[in-house]
PDB file of C-alpha atoms and ligand atoms in Angstrom:
ATOM      1  CA  MET A 101     146.650 174.498  43.333  1.00 95.00           C
ATOM      2  CA  LEU A 102     143.954 171.811  43.411  1.00 98.00           C
ATOM      3  CA  LYS A 103     142.185 171.612  40.049  1.00 98.00           C
ATOM      4  CA  PHE A 104     138.429 171.002  40.114  1.00 98.00           C
ATOM      5  CA  TYR A 105     136.891 169.748  36.863  1.00 98.00           C
ATOM      6  CA  TYR A 106     133.220 170.594  36.982  1.00 98.00           C
ATOM      7  CA  SER A 107     129.912 171.510  35.400  1.00 98.00           C
ATOM      8  CA  ALA A 108     126.664 172.812  36.927  1.00 97.00           C
ATOM      9  CA  ALA A 109     125.267 169.283  37.415  1.00 97.00           C
ATOM     10  CA  PRO A 110     124.464 167.721  40.826  1.00 97.00           C
ATOM     11  CA  ASN A 111     127.594 165.586  41.306  1.00 98.00           C
ATOM     12  CA  PRO A 112     130.071 168.444  40.730  1.00 98.00           C
ATOM     13  CA  THR A 113     127.930 170.842  42.774  1.00 98.00           C
ATOM     14  CA  LYS A 114     128.219 168.785  45.956  1.00 98.00           C
ATOM     15  CA  VAL A 115     132.018 168.786  45.597  1.00 98.00           C
ATOM     16  CA  ALA A 116     131.898 172.552  44.979  1.00 98.00           C
ATOM     17  CA  LEU A 117     130.010 172.803  48.278  1.00 98.00           C
ATOM     18  CA  PHE A 118     132.791 170.975  50.124  1.00 98.00           C
ATOM     19  CA  LEU A 119     135.474 173.141  48.507  1.00 98.00           C
ATOM     20  CA  GLU A 120     133.621 176.295  49.463  1.00 98.00           C
ATOM     21  CA  GLU A 121     132.837 175.097  52.993  1.00 98.00           C
ATOM     22  CA  SER A 122     136.401 174.012  53.688  1.00 98.00           C
ATOM     23  CA  GLY A 123     138.094 177.105  52.292  1.00 97.00           C
ATOM     24  CA  LEU A 124     140.565 174.979  50.300  1.00 98.00           C
ATOM     25  CA  ALA A 125     142.139 176.939  47.454  1.00 98.00           C
ATOM     26  CA  TYR A 126     141.098 175.503  44.096  1.00 98.00           C
ATOM     27  CA  GLU A 127     141.007 176.291  40.414  1.00 98.00           C
ATOM     28  CA  PRO A 128     137.633 175.517  38.797  1.00 98.00           C
ATOM     29  CA  ILE A 129     138.068 174.079  35.290  1.00 98.00           C
ATOM     30  CA  PRO A 130     134.887 173.827  33.194  1.00 98.00           C
ATOM     31  CA  VAL A 131     134.062 170.574  31.417  1.00 98.00           C
ATOM     32  CA  ASP A 132     131.223 171.436  29.056  1.00 98.00           C
ATOM     33  CA  THR A 133     129.472 168.088  28.793  1.00 98.00           C
ATOM     34  CA  ARG A 134     126.961 169.421  26.254  1.00 98.00           C
ATOM     35  CA  LYS A 135     129.892 170.150  23.927  1.00 98.00           C
ATOM     36  CA  GLY A 136     131.535 166.769  24.561  1.00 98.00           C
ATOM     37  CA  ASP A 137     134.540 167.975  26.610  1.00 98.00           C
ATOM     38  CA  GLN A 138     134.212 164.852  28.803  1.00 98.00           C
ATOM     39  CA  HIS A 139     135.225 162.634  25.857  1.00 98.00           C
ATOM     40  CA  LYS A 140     138.439 164.497  24.995  1.00 98.00           C
ATOM     41  CA  PRO A 141     141.602 162.415  25.478  1.00 98.00           C
ATOM     42  CA  GLU A 142     143.078 164.928  27.941  1.00 98.00           C
ATOM     43  CA  TYR A 143     140.018 164.639  30.171  1.00 98.00           C
ATOM     44  CA  LEU A 144     139.782 160.846  29.806  1.00 98.00           C
ATOM     45  CA  ALA A 145     143.334 160.686  31.184  1.00 98.00           C
ATOM     46  CA  ILE A 146     141.910 162.223  34.384  1.00 98.00           C
ATOM     47  CA  ASN A 147     138.588 160.402  34.453  1.00 98.00           C
ATOM     48  CA  PRO A 148     138.280 157.367  32.171  1.00 98.00           C
ATOM     49  CA  ASN A 149     134.549 157.327  32.943  1.00 98.00           C
ATOM     50  CA  ALA A 150     134.059 160.589  30.996  1.00 98.00           C
ATOM     51  CA  LYS A 151     131.947 162.244  33.721  1.00 98.00           C
ATOM     52  CA  VAL A 152     132.295 165.176  36.085  1.00 98.00           C
ATOM     53  CA  PRO A 153     133.487 165.851  38.735  1.00 98.00           C
ATOM     54  CA  SER A 154     137.201 165.040  39.024  1.00 98.00           C
ATOM     55  CA  ILE A 155     140.028 166.686  40.937  1.00 98.00           C
ATOM     56  CA  VAL A 156     143.776 166.784  40.471  1.00 98.00           C
ATOM     57  CA  ASP A 157     145.583 167.562  43.714  1.00 98.00           C
ATOM     58  CA  GLY A 158     149.333 167.575  43.041  1.00 98.00           C
ATOM     59  CA  ASP A 159     150.115 164.035  41.936  1.00 98.00           C
ATOM     60  CA  VAL A 160     146.763 162.714  43.193  1.00 98.00           C
ATOM     61  CA  THR A 161     143.830 162.319  40.801  1.00 98.00           C
ATOM     62  CA  VAL A 162     140.387 161.463  42.139  1.00 98.00           C
ATOM     63  CA  PHE A 163     137.173 161.000  40.179  1.00 98.00           C
ATOM     64  CA  ASP A 164     133.619 160.154  41.297  1.00 98.00           C
ATOM     65  CA  SER A 165     131.948 162.666  43.587  1.00 98.00           C
ATOM     66  CA  ASN A 166     131.749 160.419  46.640  1.00 98.00           C
ATOM     67  CA  ALA A 167     135.390 159.394  46.390  1.00 98.00           C
ATOM     68  CA  ILE A 168     136.303 163.073  46.106  1.00 98.00           C
ATOM     69  CA  LEU A 169     134.205 164.052  49.137  1.00 98.00           C
ATOM     70  CA  LEU A 170     135.846 161.334  51.229  1.00 98.00           C
ATOM     71  CA  TYR A 171     139.346 162.180  49.941  1.00 98.00           C
ATOM     72  CA  LEU A 172     138.929 165.894  50.682  1.00 98.00           C
ATOM     73  CA  ALA A 173     137.347 165.283  54.091  1.00 98.00           C
ATOM     74  CA  GLU A 174     140.226 162.990  55.068  1.00 98.00           C
ATOM     75  CA  LYS A 175     142.801 165.393  53.640  1.00 98.00           C
ATOM     76  CA  THR A 176     141.453 168.360  55.621  1.00 98.00           C
ATOM     77  CA  GLY A 177     140.037 166.498  58.627  1.00 98.00           C
ATOM     78  CA  LYS A 178     136.816 168.491  58.086  1.00 98.00           C
ATOM     79  CA  PHE A 179     133.151 167.500  57.898  1.00 98.00           C
ATOM     80  CA  LEU A 180     133.716 163.955  59.147  1.00 98.00           C
ATOM     81  CA  PRO A 181     131.927 162.280  62.045  1.00 98.00           C
ATOM     82  CA  GLU A 182     133.860 161.254  65.144  1.00 96.00           C
ATOM     83  CA  ASN A 183     136.619 158.738  64.485  1.00 94.00           C
ATOM     84  CA  THR A 184     135.033 155.552  65.831  1.00 97.00           C
ATOM     85  CA  PRO A 185     134.308 152.319  63.972  1.00 98.00           C
ATOM     86  CA  LYS A 186     130.576 152.854  64.585  1.00 97.00           C
ATOM     87  CA  ALA A 187     130.556 156.378  63.146  1.00 98.00           C
ATOM     88  CA  ARG A 188     132.768 155.331  60.223  1.00 98.00           C
ATOM     89  CA  GLY A 189     130.407 152.456  59.449  1.00 98.00           C
ATOM     90  CA  GLU A 190     127.516 154.911  59.228  1.00 98.00           C
ATOM     91  CA  LEU A 191     129.550 157.363  57.158  1.00 98.00           C
ATOM     92  CA  LEU A 192     130.505 154.721  54.587  1.00 98.00           C
ATOM     93  CA  SER A 193     127.009 153.228  54.464  1.00 98.00           C
ATOM     94  CA  TRP A 194     125.273 156.529  53.772  1.00 98.00           C
ATOM     95  CA  LEU A 195     127.922 157.735  51.314  1.00 98.00           C
ATOM     96  CA  MET A 196     127.535 154.514  49.323  1.00 98.00           C
ATOM     97  CA  PHE A 197     123.744 154.716  49.608  1.00 98.00           C
ATOM     98  CA  VAL A 198     123.808 158.119  47.926  1.00 98.00           C
ATOM     99  CA  ALA A 199     126.449 157.017  45.392  1.00 98.00           C
ATOM    100  CA  SER A 200     124.754 153.802  44.318  1.00 98.00           C
ATOM    101  CA  GLY A 201     121.081 154.636  44.922  1.00 98.00           C
ATOM    102  CA  VAL A 202     120.038 158.262  45.233  1.00 98.00           C
ATOM    103  CA  GLY A 203     122.287 159.600  42.460  1.00 98.00           C
ATOM    104  CA  PRO A 204     121.754 156.952  39.780  1.00 98.00           C
ATOM    105  CA  TYR A 205     117.982 156.639  40.297  1.00 98.00           C
ATOM    106  CA  ALA A 206     117.430 160.397  40.467  1.00 98.00           C
ATOM    107  CA  GLY A 207     119.603 160.856  37.353  1.00 98.00           C
ATOM    108  CA  GLN A 208     117.701 158.231  35.378  1.00 98.00           C
ATOM    109  CA  ALA A 209     114.368 159.640  36.587  1.00 98.00           C
ATOM    110  CA  VAL A 210     115.351 163.031  35.149  1.00 97.00           C
ATOM    111  CA  HIS A 211     116.498 161.354  31.932  1.00 97.00           C
ATOM    112  CA  PHE A 212     113.290 159.432  31.275  1.00 97.00           C
ATOM    113  CA  ARG A 213     111.051 162.305  32.406  1.00 95.00           C
ATOM    114  CA  ASN A 214     112.785 165.082  30.448  1.00 94.00           C
ATOM    115  CA  TYR A 215     115.191 163.797  27.802  1.00 95.00           C
ATOM    116  CA  ALA A 216     114.243 160.349  26.462  1.00 95.00           C
ATOM    117  CA  PRO A 217     112.963 160.741  22.898  1.00 93.00           C
ATOM    118  CA  GLU A 218     109.970 158.529  23.734  1.00 95.00           C
ATOM    119  CA  LYS A 219     107.850 159.044  26.864  1.00 95.00           C
ATOM    120  CA  LEU A 220     107.899 155.512  28.234  1.00 97.00           C
ATOM    121  CA  PRO A 221     105.447 155.289  31.175  1.00 97.00           C
ATOM    122  CA  TYR A 222     107.100 152.116  32.519  1.00 98.00           C
ATOM    123  CA  ALA A 223     110.593 153.661  32.639  1.00 98.00           C
ATOM    124  CA  ILE A 224     109.343 157.028  33.923  1.00 97.00           C
ATOM    125  CA  ASN A 225     107.443 155.350  36.747  1.00 97.00           C
ATOM    126  CA  ARG A 226     110.164 152.857  37.655  1.00 98.00           C
ATOM    127  CA  TYR A 227     112.846 155.507  38.105  1.00 98.00           C
ATOM    128  CA  ALA A 228     110.516 158.033  39.752  1.00 97.00           C
ATOM    129  CA  PHE A 229     109.370 155.297  42.148  1.00 98.00           C
ATOM    130  CA  GLU A 230     112.933 154.317  43.053  1.00 98.00           C
ATOM    131  CA  ALA A 231     114.080 157.937  43.389  1.00 98.00           C
ATOM    132  CA  GLN A 232     111.087 158.637  45.629  1.00 98.00           C
ATOM    133  CA  ARG A 233     111.798 155.512  47.691  1.00 98.00           C
ATOM    134  CA  HIS A 234     115.434 156.555  48.231  1.00 98.00           C
ATOM    135  CA  PHE A 235     114.459 160.132  49.175  1.00 98.00           C
ATOM    136  CA  GLY A 236     111.900 158.641  51.555  1.00 98.00           C
ATOM    137  CA  ILE A 237     114.631 156.697  53.364  1.00 98.00           C
ATOM    138  CA  LEU A 238     116.631 159.918  53.792  1.00 98.00           C
ATOM    139  CA  ASP A 239     113.523 161.740  55.022  1.00 98.00           C
ATOM    140  CA  GLU A 240     112.783 159.064  57.616  1.00 98.00           C
ATOM    141  CA  ARG A 241     116.329 159.263  58.934  1.00 98.00           C
ATOM    142  CA  LEU A 242     116.209 163.060  59.109  1.00 98.00           C
ATOM    143  CA  ALA A 243     112.951 162.901  61.065  1.00 98.00           C
ATOM    144  CA  LYS A 244     114.994 161.616  64.010  1.00 97.00           C
ATOM    145  CA  ARG A 245     118.222 163.599  63.746  1.00 98.00           C
ATOM    146  CA  LYS A 246     119.356 167.059  62.629  1.00 98.00           C
ATOM    147  CA  TYR A 247     121.911 165.814  60.108  1.00 98.00           C
ATOM    148  CA  MET A 248     122.380 162.483  58.335  1.00 98.00           C
ATOM    149  CA  LEU A 249     124.957 161.250  60.862  1.00 98.00           C
ATOM    150  CA  GLY A 250     123.606 162.950  63.978  1.00 97.00           C
ATOM    151  CA  ASP A 251     124.362 166.389  65.401  1.00 96.00           C
ATOM    152  CA  ALA A 252     127.214 167.378  63.064  1.00 97.00           C
ATOM    153  CA  TYR A 253     127.093 168.622  59.463  1.00 98.00           C
ATOM    154  CA  THR A 254     129.226 166.190  57.407  1.00 98.00           C
ATOM    155  CA  ILE A 255     130.054 165.224  53.837  1.00 98.00           C
ATOM    156  CA  VAL A 256     126.994 162.952  53.825  1.00 98.00           C
ATOM    157  CA  ASP A 257     124.740 166.013  54.155  1.00 98.00           C
ATOM    158  CA  MET A 258     126.619 167.689  51.286  1.00 98.00           C
ATOM    159  CA  ASP A 259     126.209 164.522  49.253  1.00 98.00           C
ATOM    160  CA  VAL A 260     122.458 164.379  49.945  1.00 98.00           C
ATOM    161  CA  TRP A 261     122.038 168.111  49.239  1.00 98.00           C
ATOM    162  CA  GLY A 262     123.585 167.754  45.759  1.00 98.00           C
ATOM    163  CA  TRP A 263     120.681 165.585  44.587  1.00 98.00           C
ATOM    164  CA  ALA A 264     117.830 166.513  46.918  1.00 98.00           C
ATOM    165  CA  ARG A 265     117.988 170.187  45.942  1.00 98.00           C
ATOM    166  CA  ILE A 266     116.750 169.199  42.468  1.00 97.00           C
ATOM    167  CA  ILE A 267     113.809 167.088  43.695  1.00 97.00           C
ATOM    168  CA  PRO A 268     111.295 169.095  41.583  1.00 96.00           C
ATOM    169  CA  ASN A 269     113.281 168.091  38.448  1.00 95.00           C
ATOM    170  CA  VAL A 270     113.294 164.467  39.557  1.00 97.00           C
ATOM    171  CA  LEU A 271     109.725 164.066  40.817  1.00 97.00           C
ATOM    172  CA  GLY A 272     107.858 167.082  39.466  1.00 93.00           C
ATOM    173  CA  GLU A 273     106.654 170.296  41.087  1.00 91.00           C
ATOM    174  CA  THR A 274     104.854 168.518  43.942  1.00 93.00           C
ATOM    175  CA  GLY A 275     107.924 166.368  44.618  1.00 94.00           C
ATOM    176  CA  TRP A 276     108.723 168.003  47.949  1.00 97.00           C
ATOM    177  CA  THR A 277     105.401 167.290  49.652  1.00 96.00           C
ATOM    178  CA  LYS A 278     106.418 163.858  50.931  1.00 96.00           C
ATOM    179  CA  PHE A 279     109.803 164.895  52.372  1.00 98.00           C
ATOM    180  CA  PRO A 280     109.459 167.646  55.010  1.00 98.00           C
ATOM    181  CA  HIS A 281     112.553 166.593  56.962  1.00 98.00           C
ATOM    182  CA  LEU A 282     114.729 166.343  53.877  1.00 98.00           C
ATOM    183  CA  LYS A 283     113.417 169.752  52.784  1.00 98.00           C
ATOM    184  CA  ARG A 284     114.404 171.212  56.152  1.00 98.00           C
ATOM    185  CA  LEU A 285     117.999 169.972  55.623  1.00 98.00           C
ATOM    186  CA  VAL A 286     118.184 171.150  52.000  1.00 98.00           C
ATOM    187  CA  ASP A 287     116.820 174.598  52.892  1.00 98.00           C
ATOM    188  CA  GLU A 288     119.276 174.933  55.764  1.00 98.00           C
ATOM    189  CA  ILE A 289     122.253 173.985  53.576  1.00 98.00           C
ATOM    190  CA  SER A 290     121.087 176.087  50.604  1.00 98.00           C
ATOM    191  CA  ALA A 291     120.998 179.147  52.874  1.00 98.00           C
ATOM    192  CA  ARG A 292     124.671 178.729  53.799  1.00 98.00           C
ATOM    193  CA  PRO A 293     126.985 181.215  52.018  1.00 98.00           C
ATOM    194  CA  ALA A 294     129.203 178.317  50.880  1.00 98.00           C
ATOM    195  CA  ALA A 295     126.230 176.648  49.171  1.00 98.00           C
ATOM    196  CA  GLN A 296     125.332 179.878  47.433  1.00 98.00           C
ATOM    197  CA  ARG A 297     128.908 180.193  46.177  1.00 98.00           C
ATOM    198  CA  ALA A 298     128.875 176.529  45.058  1.00 98.00           C
ATOM    199  CA  VAL A 299     125.682 177.053  43.046  1.00 98.00           C
ATOM    200  CA  ALA A 300     127.023 180.318  41.562  1.00 98.00           C
ATOM    201  CA  LEU A 301     130.291 178.672  40.464  1.00 98.00           C
ATOM    202  CA  LYS A 302     128.750 177.770  37.100  1.00 96.00           C
ATOM    203  CA  ASP A 303     128.477 181.478  36.290  1.00 96.00           C
ATOM    204  CA  LYS A 304     132.280 181.794  36.304  1.00 95.00           C
ATOM    205  CA  HIS A 305     132.318 180.034  32.930  1.00 96.00           C
ATOM    206  CA  LYS A 306     130.004 179.941  29.975  1.00 96.00           C
ATOM    207  CA  PHE A 307     128.408 176.496  29.729  1.00 97.00           C
ATOM    208  CA  LYS A 308     126.275 175.505  26.791  1.00 97.00           C
ATOM    209  CA  THR A 309     122.584 175.366  27.742  1.00 95.00           C
ATOM    210  CA  GLU A 310     120.974 174.105  24.528  1.00 96.00           C
ATOM    211  CA  MET A 311     120.058 170.426  24.340  1.00 94.00           C
ATOM    212  CA  ASP A 312     120.692 170.189  20.592  1.00 95.00           C
ATOM    213  CA  ASP A 313     122.102 167.397  18.419  1.00 95.00           C
ATOM    214  CA  GLU A 314     125.694 168.082  19.539  1.00 97.00           C
ATOM    215  CA  ALA A 315     124.607 167.850  23.206  1.00 97.00           C
ATOM    216  CA  ARG A 316     122.593 164.668  22.615  1.00 96.00           C
ATOM    217  CA  ARG A 317     125.550 163.070  20.805  1.00 96.00           C
ATOM    218  CA  ALA A 318     127.822 163.888  23.763  1.00 97.00           C
ATOM    219  CA  LEU A 319     125.450 162.942  26.580  1.00 97.00           C
ATOM    220  CA  PHE A 320     123.361 160.105  25.135  1.00 96.00           C
ATOM    221  CA  ARG A 321     125.876 158.072  23.195  1.00 95.00           C
ATOM    222  CA  HIS A 322     123.681 154.967  23.284  1.00 95.00           C
ATOM    223  CA  MET A 323     121.435 156.647  20.706  1.00 92.00           C
ATOM    224  CA  ALA A 324     124.133 156.035  18.073  1.00 93.00           C
ATOM    225  CA  GLU A 325     124.769 152.392  18.986  1.00 94.00           C
ATOM    226  CA  LYS A 326     122.346 149.509  19.248  1.00 95.00           C
ATOM    227  CA  VAL A 327     123.605 147.144  21.958  1.00 95.00           C
ATOM    228  CA  ALA A 328     120.506 145.100  22.703  1.00 93.00           C
TER     229      ALA A 328
HETATM  230  N1  LIG B 625     129.409 158.291  39.830  1.00 93.96           N
HETATM  231  C1  LIG B 625     129.778 159.565  39.275  1.00 93.96           C
HETATM  232  C2  LIG B 625     128.716 160.022  38.316  1.00 93.96           C
HETATM  233  C3  LIG B 625     129.113 161.299  37.628  1.00 93.96           C
HETATM  234  C4  LIG B 625     128.056 161.779  36.648  1.00 93.96           C
HETATM  235  O1  LIG B 625     127.149 161.048  36.261  1.00 93.96           O
HETATM  236  N2  LIG B 625     128.230 163.033  36.254  1.00 93.96           N
HETATM  237  C5  LIG B 625     127.326 163.637  35.302  1.00 93.96           C
HETATM  238  C6  LIG B 625     126.908 165.009  35.816  1.00 93.96           C
HETATM  239  S1  LIG B 625     126.009 164.862  37.366  1.00 93.96           S
HETATM  240  C7  LIG B 625     128.045 163.790  33.973  1.00 93.96           C
HETATM  241  O2  LIG B 625     129.247 163.996  33.937  1.00 93.96           O
HETATM  242  N3  LIG B 625     127.324 163.689  32.859  1.00 93.96           N
HETATM  243  C8  LIG B 625     127.883 163.826  31.565  1.00 93.96           C
HETATM  244  C9  LIG B 625     127.773 162.577  30.744  1.00 93.96           C
HETATM  245  O3  LIG B 625     127.114 161.613  31.175  1.00 93.96           O
HETATM  246  O4  LIG B 625     128.340 162.536  29.630  1.00 93.96           O
HETATM  247  C10 LIG B 625     129.963 160.588  40.404  1.00 93.96           C
HETATM  248  O5  LIG B 625     129.325 160.448  41.453  1.00 93.96           O
HETATM  249  O6  LIG B 625     130.759 161.512  40.237  1.00 93.96           O
END
């Protein structure tokens, strides 16, 4: 059975959404990143980047959430747009936009807002600004169409949902006010039974919740090494 290495964080949760939506049988395997499971040799053999999510599907290993979404969509033939060069161009563009823009900027915005040991106004504002700018681009697109690629719910919507559902963590409590169209999409997806199962998946295992020294050592390894 397909093995799904996960935690409760945004990138694994969007893959959990696909797995739940598609009905693929899978075994969820917890990777407790606050305990440092991502750095264990057995996990590094699956994902040398020491992050979640990853999947092992028979003799196929895939890591990085966007690669996994595309792999699973192509494997099942589900949640893809029509098979034309134009639609595929849009699919790849928006998947990469989320992978290289939305995810990294939102992640760093959360880091500097909530976890950095010093509150650095420059860093907080830079990442919040860029996260807000990326969410704004999604919102503008969703003002003109029901889903990211048009009339059909696809892996791009799942990808967007994974990060947009935590907008209050990224931009603060008033974060939603500027993105009514994105909020409409997130609310619609969050109400789906598959999304509720994806969010509840974390309760199948006990994940550490404390952000203590062990967690900081595992997640913020730069704190122990001066590079620049
Ligand atoms: N590009 C990767 C990023 C994965 C990533 O950053 N995962 C986070 C959770 S959302 C993680 O594993 N954090 C633990 C760590 O950084 O040690 C993807 O899209 O899957």
